[in-house]
């Protein structure tokens, strides 16, 4: 089978990493070769960039510099981890990818979306085959994310208004790319969400097998 590239997207605290892990485990148990990864990060260089963008003062970077840092991290992640794994026929599951940049950097300050799209074209040029949007009310997501603690709070500090804008923006993106997006109601019990996600992933895996 050719490799399969799956991403999880959604606001902070929506349950992306929980669901990415559960899907990876279920697909591994079914005998697939799975690589579970995340952004920003996923490769050594990109993990170093991660701490630059997620820690410290919220005004630490201009919007443009921040976009370049996230994009540099993604390029490294793609070159070192994602592309080689896909070339070996593996299933790559990433907790966030380029849709997060479209939302967070593309709508945060002025309208950087054009620059986000141009940079993506120029140095990334790859979309996932399947994207799960874990959708939920930002108040629930934010209280879950805050409950986690830790130092990576630059974005969580932007608060509920930003999260609301992100939620709407993600739902718009799902309409813009209906072929790869599946919107999942993340307010339900973890195992019910996981069952939904696995059913959809299996449909895509099976359709790839039958077209191989
Ligand atoms: P994200 O990666 O989207 O920020 P996480 O997977 O880290 O979200 O989940 C945030 C918090 O919410 C974690 O403490 C996690 O255990 C909890 N959580 C995740 N999914 C659910 C769910 N369906 N119901 C209740 N709590 C959840
Ligand atoms: P993440 O670790 O996924 O946080 P969470 O688990 O709380 O969702 O991502 C950290 C933050 O980085 C998150 O607030 C969104 C932000 N981010 C961007 O702004 N642009 C990007 O391209 C990516 C991948 C993440």
GROMACS .gro file of C-alpha atoms and ligand atoms in nm:
model
  264
    1UNK     CA    1   0.000   0.000   0.000
    2UNK     CA    2   0.114   0.357  -0.066
    3UNK     CA    3   0.158   0.560   0.252
    4UNK     CA    4  -0.134   0.739   0.411
    5UNK     CA    5  -0.104   1.084   0.567
    6UNK     CA    6  -0.360   1.171   0.837
    7UNK     CA    7  -0.382   1.495   1.037
    8UNK     CA    8  -0.583   1.600   1.342
    9UNK     CA    9  -0.691   1.962   1.368
   10UNK     CA   10  -0.900   2.172   1.601
   11UNK     CA   11  -0.881   2.427   1.878
   12UNK     CA   12  -0.662   2.381   2.186
   13UNK     CA   13  -0.797   2.118   2.422
   14UNK     CA   14  -1.038   1.964   2.171
   15UNK     CA   15  -0.885   1.618   2.215
   16UNK     CA   16  -0.660   1.597   1.909
   17UNK     CA   17  -0.362   1.438   2.080
   18UNK     CA   18  -0.584   1.196   2.272
   19UNK     CA   19  -0.752   1.086   1.950
   20UNK     CA   20  -0.431   1.077   1.746
   21UNK     CA   21  -0.280   0.838   2.003
   22UNK     CA   22  -0.587   0.614   2.014
   23UNK     CA   23  -0.605   0.595   1.635
   24UNK     CA   24  -0.234   0.511   1.612
   25UNK     CA   25  -0.276   0.233   1.867
   26UNK     CA   26  -0.584   0.087   1.696
   27UNK     CA   27  -0.422   0.089   1.351
   28UNK     CA   28  -0.104  -0.068   1.490
   29UNK     CA   29  -0.306  -0.341   1.656
   30UNK     CA   30  -0.466  -0.406   1.317
   31UNK     CA   31  -0.115  -0.469   1.180
   32UNK     CA   32  -0.035  -0.135   1.014
   33UNK     CA   33   0.299   0.036   1.032
   34UNK     CA   34   0.218   0.369   1.198
   35UNK     CA   35   0.421   0.681   1.276
   36UNK     CA   36   0.262   0.914   1.532
   37UNK     CA   37   0.391   1.269   1.530
   38UNK     CA   38   0.297   1.627   1.607
   39UNK     CA   39   0.344   1.991   1.512
   40UNK     CA   40   0.507   2.217   1.584
   41UNK     CA   41   0.780   1.954   1.616
   42UNK     CA   42   0.810   1.593   1.510
   43UNK     CA   43   1.177   1.606   1.409
   44UNK     CA   44   1.480   1.713   1.612
   45UNK     CA   45   1.513   2.055   1.450
   46UNK     CA   46   1.139   2.121   1.454
   47UNK     CA   47   1.118   2.032   1.824
   48UNK     CA   48   1.381   2.299   1.890
   49UNK     CA   49   1.173   2.551   1.699
   50UNK     CA   50   0.870   2.436   1.899
   51UNK     CA   51   1.003   2.582   2.222
   52UNK     CA   52   1.085   2.910   2.043
   53UNK     CA   53   0.726   2.953   1.926
   54UNK     CA   54   0.531   2.810   2.219
   55UNK     CA   55   0.717   2.948   2.519
   56UNK     CA   56   0.771   3.300   2.642
   57UNK     CA   57   0.599   3.631   2.597
   58UNK     CA   58   0.294   3.630   2.365
   59UNK     CA   59   0.448   3.930   2.180
   60UNK     CA   60   0.785   3.763   2.144
   61UNK     CA   61   0.763   3.740   1.761
   62UNK     CA   62   0.601   3.950   1.492
   63UNK     CA   63   0.324   3.766   1.310
   64UNK     CA   64   0.546   3.731   0.999
   65UNK     CA   65   0.844   3.594   1.192
   66UNK     CA   66   0.621   3.347   1.371
   67UNK     CA   67   0.481   3.227   1.037
   68UNK     CA   68   0.836   3.169   0.908
   69UNK     CA   69   0.929   2.974   1.222
   70UNK     CA   70   0.624   2.744   1.200
   71UNK     CA   71   0.688   2.692   0.830
   72UNK     CA   72   1.058   2.617   0.885
   73UNK     CA   73   0.963   2.361   1.149
   74UNK     CA   74   0.712   2.200   0.909
   75UNK     CA   75   0.967   2.179   0.627
   76UNK     CA   76   1.213   1.999   0.855
   77UNK     CA   77   0.939   1.766   0.982
   78UNK     CA   78   0.836   1.685   0.625
   79UNK     CA   79   1.190   1.625   0.498
   80UNK     CA   80   1.317   1.422   0.791
   81UNK     CA   81   1.016   1.228   0.912
   82UNK     CA   82   0.692   1.249   0.713
   83UNK     CA   83   0.811   1.202   0.354
   84UNK     CA   84   1.053   0.916   0.430
   85UNK     CA   85   0.782   0.731   0.629
   86UNK     CA   86   0.522   0.775   0.354
   87UNK     CA   87   0.775   0.656   0.096
   88UNK     CA   88   0.805   0.332   0.295
   89UNK     CA   89   0.426   0.288   0.283
   90UNK     CA   90   0.363   0.379   0.646
   91UNK     CA   91   0.059   0.552   0.792
   92UNK     CA   92   0.167   0.891   0.931
   93UNK     CA   93  -0.064   1.048   1.189
   94UNK     CA   94   0.015   1.405   1.285
   95UNK     CA   95  -0.135   1.612   1.566
   96UNK     CA   96  -0.175   1.939   1.365
   97UNK     CA   97  -0.032   2.032   1.024
   98UNK     CA   98  -0.067   2.320   0.774
   99UNK     CA   99  -0.435   2.389   0.850
  100UNK     CA  100  -0.323   2.511   1.194
  101UNK     CA  101  -0.099   2.769   1.028
  102UNK     CA  102  -0.383   2.874   0.796
  103UNK     CA  103  -0.592   2.937   1.106
  104UNK     CA  104  -0.357   3.061   1.377
  105UNK     CA  105  -0.112   3.264   1.169
  106UNK     CA  106  -0.346   3.330   0.876
  107UNK     CA  107  -0.613   3.499   1.084
  108UNK     CA  108  -0.433   3.624   1.390
  109UNK     CA  109  -0.289   3.953   1.284
  110UNK     CA  110  -0.421   4.146   0.986
  111UNK     CA  111  -0.472   3.911   0.699
  112UNK     CA  112  -0.163   3.701   0.659
  113UNK     CA  113  -0.354   3.425   0.486
  114UNK     CA  114  -0.214   3.510   0.144
  115UNK     CA  115   0.140   3.487   0.273
  116UNK     CA  116   0.057   3.159   0.450
  117UNK     CA  117  -0.077   3.011   0.125
  118UNK     CA  118   0.215   3.134  -0.083
  119UNK     CA  119   0.474   2.999   0.160
  120UNK     CA  120   0.291   2.668   0.178
  121UNK     CA  121   0.295   2.640  -0.204
  122UNK     CA  122   0.661   2.729  -0.215
  123UNK     CA  123   0.817   2.513   0.058
  124UNK     CA  124   0.559   2.256   0.176
  125UNK     CA  125   0.326   2.173  -0.115
  126UNK     CA  126   0.169   1.872   0.054
  127UNK     CA  127  -0.173   1.824   0.216
  128UNK     CA  128  -0.282   1.530   0.428
  129UNK     CA  129  -0.491   1.260   0.259
  130UNK     CA  130  -0.737   1.273   0.549
  131UNK     CA  131  -0.794   1.545   0.811
  132UNK     CA  132  -1.002   1.497   1.125
  133UNK     CA  133  -1.139   1.823   1.259
  134UNK     CA  134  -1.226   1.766   1.624
  135UNK     CA  135  -1.492   2.031   1.671
  136UNK     CA  136  -1.624   2.170   1.999
  137UNK     CA  137  -1.733   2.476   2.190
  138UNK     CA  138  -1.417   2.676   2.273
  139UNK     CA  139  -1.519   2.718   2.638
  140UNK     CA  140  -1.496   2.342   2.686
  141UNK     CA  141  -1.170   2.319   2.490
  142UNK     CA  142  -1.005   2.602   2.679
  143UNK     CA  143  -1.094   2.466   3.021
  144UNK     CA  144  -0.960   2.124   2.920
  145UNK     CA  145  -0.637   2.280   2.785
  146UNK     CA  146  -0.584   2.500   3.091
  147UNK     CA  147  -0.632   2.196   3.314
  148UNK     CA  148  -0.318   2.044   3.159
  149UNK     CA  149  -0.076   2.306   3.299
  150UNK     CA  150   0.278   2.337   3.156
  151UNK     CA  151   0.477   2.621   3.001
  152UNK     CA  152   0.352   2.607   2.640
  153UNK     CA  153   0.089   2.874   2.687
  154UNK     CA  154   0.172   3.147   2.435
  155UNK     CA  155  -0.136   3.061   2.230
  156UNK     CA  156  -0.364   2.954   2.511
  157UNK     CA  157  -0.303   3.301   2.659
  158UNK     CA  158  -0.484   3.456   2.362
  159UNK     CA  159  -0.811   3.350   2.525
  160UNK     CA  160  -1.166   3.261   2.435
  161UNK     CA  161  -1.225   3.514   2.154
  162UNK     CA  162  -0.937   3.377   1.952
  163UNK     CA  163  -1.054   3.020   2.010
  164UNK     CA  164  -1.403   3.111   1.888
  165UNK     CA  165  -1.255   3.264   1.572
  166UNK     CA  166  -1.045   2.950   1.525
  167UNK     CA  167  -1.344   2.722   1.561
  168UNK     CA  168  -1.538   2.906   1.291
  169UNK     CA  169  -1.229   2.925   1.073
  170UNK     CA  170  -1.164   2.550   1.099
  171UNK     CA  171  -1.526   2.475   1.005
  172UNK     CA  172  -1.488   2.704   0.702
  173UNK     CA  173  -1.168   2.523   0.603
  174UNK     CA  174  -1.352   2.190   0.625
  175UNK     CA  175  -1.600   2.324   0.371
  176UNK     CA  176  -1.320   2.454   0.153
  177UNK     CA  177  -1.149   2.110   0.141
  178UNK     CA  178  -1.441   1.865   0.168
  179UNK     CA  179  -1.249   1.578   0.006
  180UNK     CA  180  -1.004   1.535   0.290
  181UNK     CA  181  -1.184   1.687   0.594
  182UNK     CA  182  -1.410   1.494   0.830
  183UNK     CA  183  -1.573   1.695   1.110
  184UNK     CA  184  -1.605   1.505   1.438
  185UNK     CA  185  -1.808   1.616   1.742
  186UNK     CA  186  -1.541   1.621   2.015
  187UNK     CA  187  -1.773   1.690   2.309
  188UNK     CA  188  -1.871   1.323   2.335
  189UNK     CA  189  -1.706   1.051   2.542
  190UNK     CA  190  -1.343   0.977   2.442
  191UNK     CA  191  -1.419   0.619   2.333
  192UNK     CA  192  -1.721   0.716   2.125
  193UNK     CA  193  -1.516   0.981   1.942
  194UNK     CA  194  -1.237   0.723   1.892
  195UNK     CA  195  -1.478   0.471   1.740
  196UNK     CA  196  -1.602   0.729   1.488
  197UNK     CA  197  -1.246   0.826   1.396
  198UNK     CA  198  -1.135   0.463   1.350
  199UNK     CA  199  -1.438   0.379   1.133
  200UNK     CA  200  -1.359   0.668   0.896
  201UNK     CA  201  -0.984   0.591   0.890
  202UNK     CA  202  -1.060   0.226   0.807
  203UNK     CA  203  -1.286   0.332   0.520
  204UNK     CA  204  -1.001   0.535   0.372
  205UNK     CA  205  -0.742   0.257   0.429
  206UNK     CA  206  -0.973   0.004   0.262
  207UNK     CA  207  -1.041   0.230  -0.035
  208UNK     CA  208  -0.666   0.273  -0.083
  209UNK     CA  209  -0.615  -0.105  -0.067
  210UNK     CA  210  -0.883  -0.173  -0.324
  211UNK     CA  211  -0.743   0.089  -0.563
  212UNK     CA  212  -0.383  -0.039  -0.523
  213LIG     P1  213  -0.559   1.874   2.229
  213LIG     O1  214  -0.447   1.787   2.182
  213LIG     O2  215  -0.662   1.897   2.125
  213LIG     O3  216  -0.514   2.004   2.289
  213LIG     P2  217  -0.591   1.677   2.441
  213LIG     O4  218  -0.605   1.548   2.369
  213LIG     O5  219  -0.458   1.708   2.502
  213LIG     O6  220  -0.636   1.798   2.345
  213LIG     O7  221  -0.705   1.685   2.551
  213LIG     C1  222  -0.714   1.792   2.644
  213LIG     C2  223  -0.762   1.738   2.779
  213LIG     O8  224  -0.897   1.693   2.768
  213LIG     C3  225  -0.681   1.619   2.829
  213LIG     O9  226  -0.668   1.630   2.968
  213LIG     C4  227  -0.766   1.498   2.789
  213LIG    O10  228  -0.747   1.390   2.875
  213LIG     C5  229  -0.907   1.554   2.797
  213LIG     N1  230  -0.999   1.496   2.697
  213LIG     C6  231  -0.969   1.462   2.569
  213LIG     N2  232  -1.078   1.415   2.504
  213LIG     C7  233  -1.181   1.420   2.593
  213LIG     C8  234  -1.322   1.384   2.588
  213LIG     N3  235  -1.379   1.336   2.476
  213LIG     N4  236  -1.394   1.404   2.699
  213LIG     C9  237  -1.339   1.455   2.812
  213LIG     N5  238  -1.208   1.488   2.825
  213LIG    C10  239  -1.129   1.472   2.718
  214LIG     P1  240  -0.046   2.198   2.036
  214LIG     O1  241   0.074   2.145   2.102
  214LIG     O2  242  -0.118   2.111   1.940
  214LIG     O3  243  -0.142   2.254   2.148
  214LIG     P2  244  -0.280   2.199   2.198
  214LIG     O4  245  -0.255   2.057   2.239
  214LIG     O5  246  -0.310   2.291   2.312
  214LIG     O6  247  -0.379   2.210   2.086
  214LIG     O7  248  -0.010   2.332   1.959
  214LIG     C1  249   0.040   2.437   2.031
  214LIG     C2  250  -0.007   2.568   1.978
  214LIG     O8  251   0.057   2.598   1.855
  214LIG     C3  252  -0.157   2.574   1.954
  214LIG     O9  253  -0.210   2.679   2.033
  214LIG     C4  254  -0.169   2.611   1.809
  214LIG     C5  255  -0.033   2.664   1.772
  214LIG     N1  256   0.005   2.643   1.631
  214LIG     C6  257   0.009   2.752   1.545
  214LIG    O10  258  -0.019   2.865   1.585
  214LIG     N2  259   0.047   2.732   1.415
  214LIG     C7  260   0.082   2.610   1.367
  214LIG    O11  261   0.116   2.596   1.248
  214LIG     C8  262   0.076   2.497   1.457
  214LIG     C9  263   0.113   2.360   1.408
  214LIG    C10  264   0.037   2.519   1.588
   0.00000   0.00000   0.00000
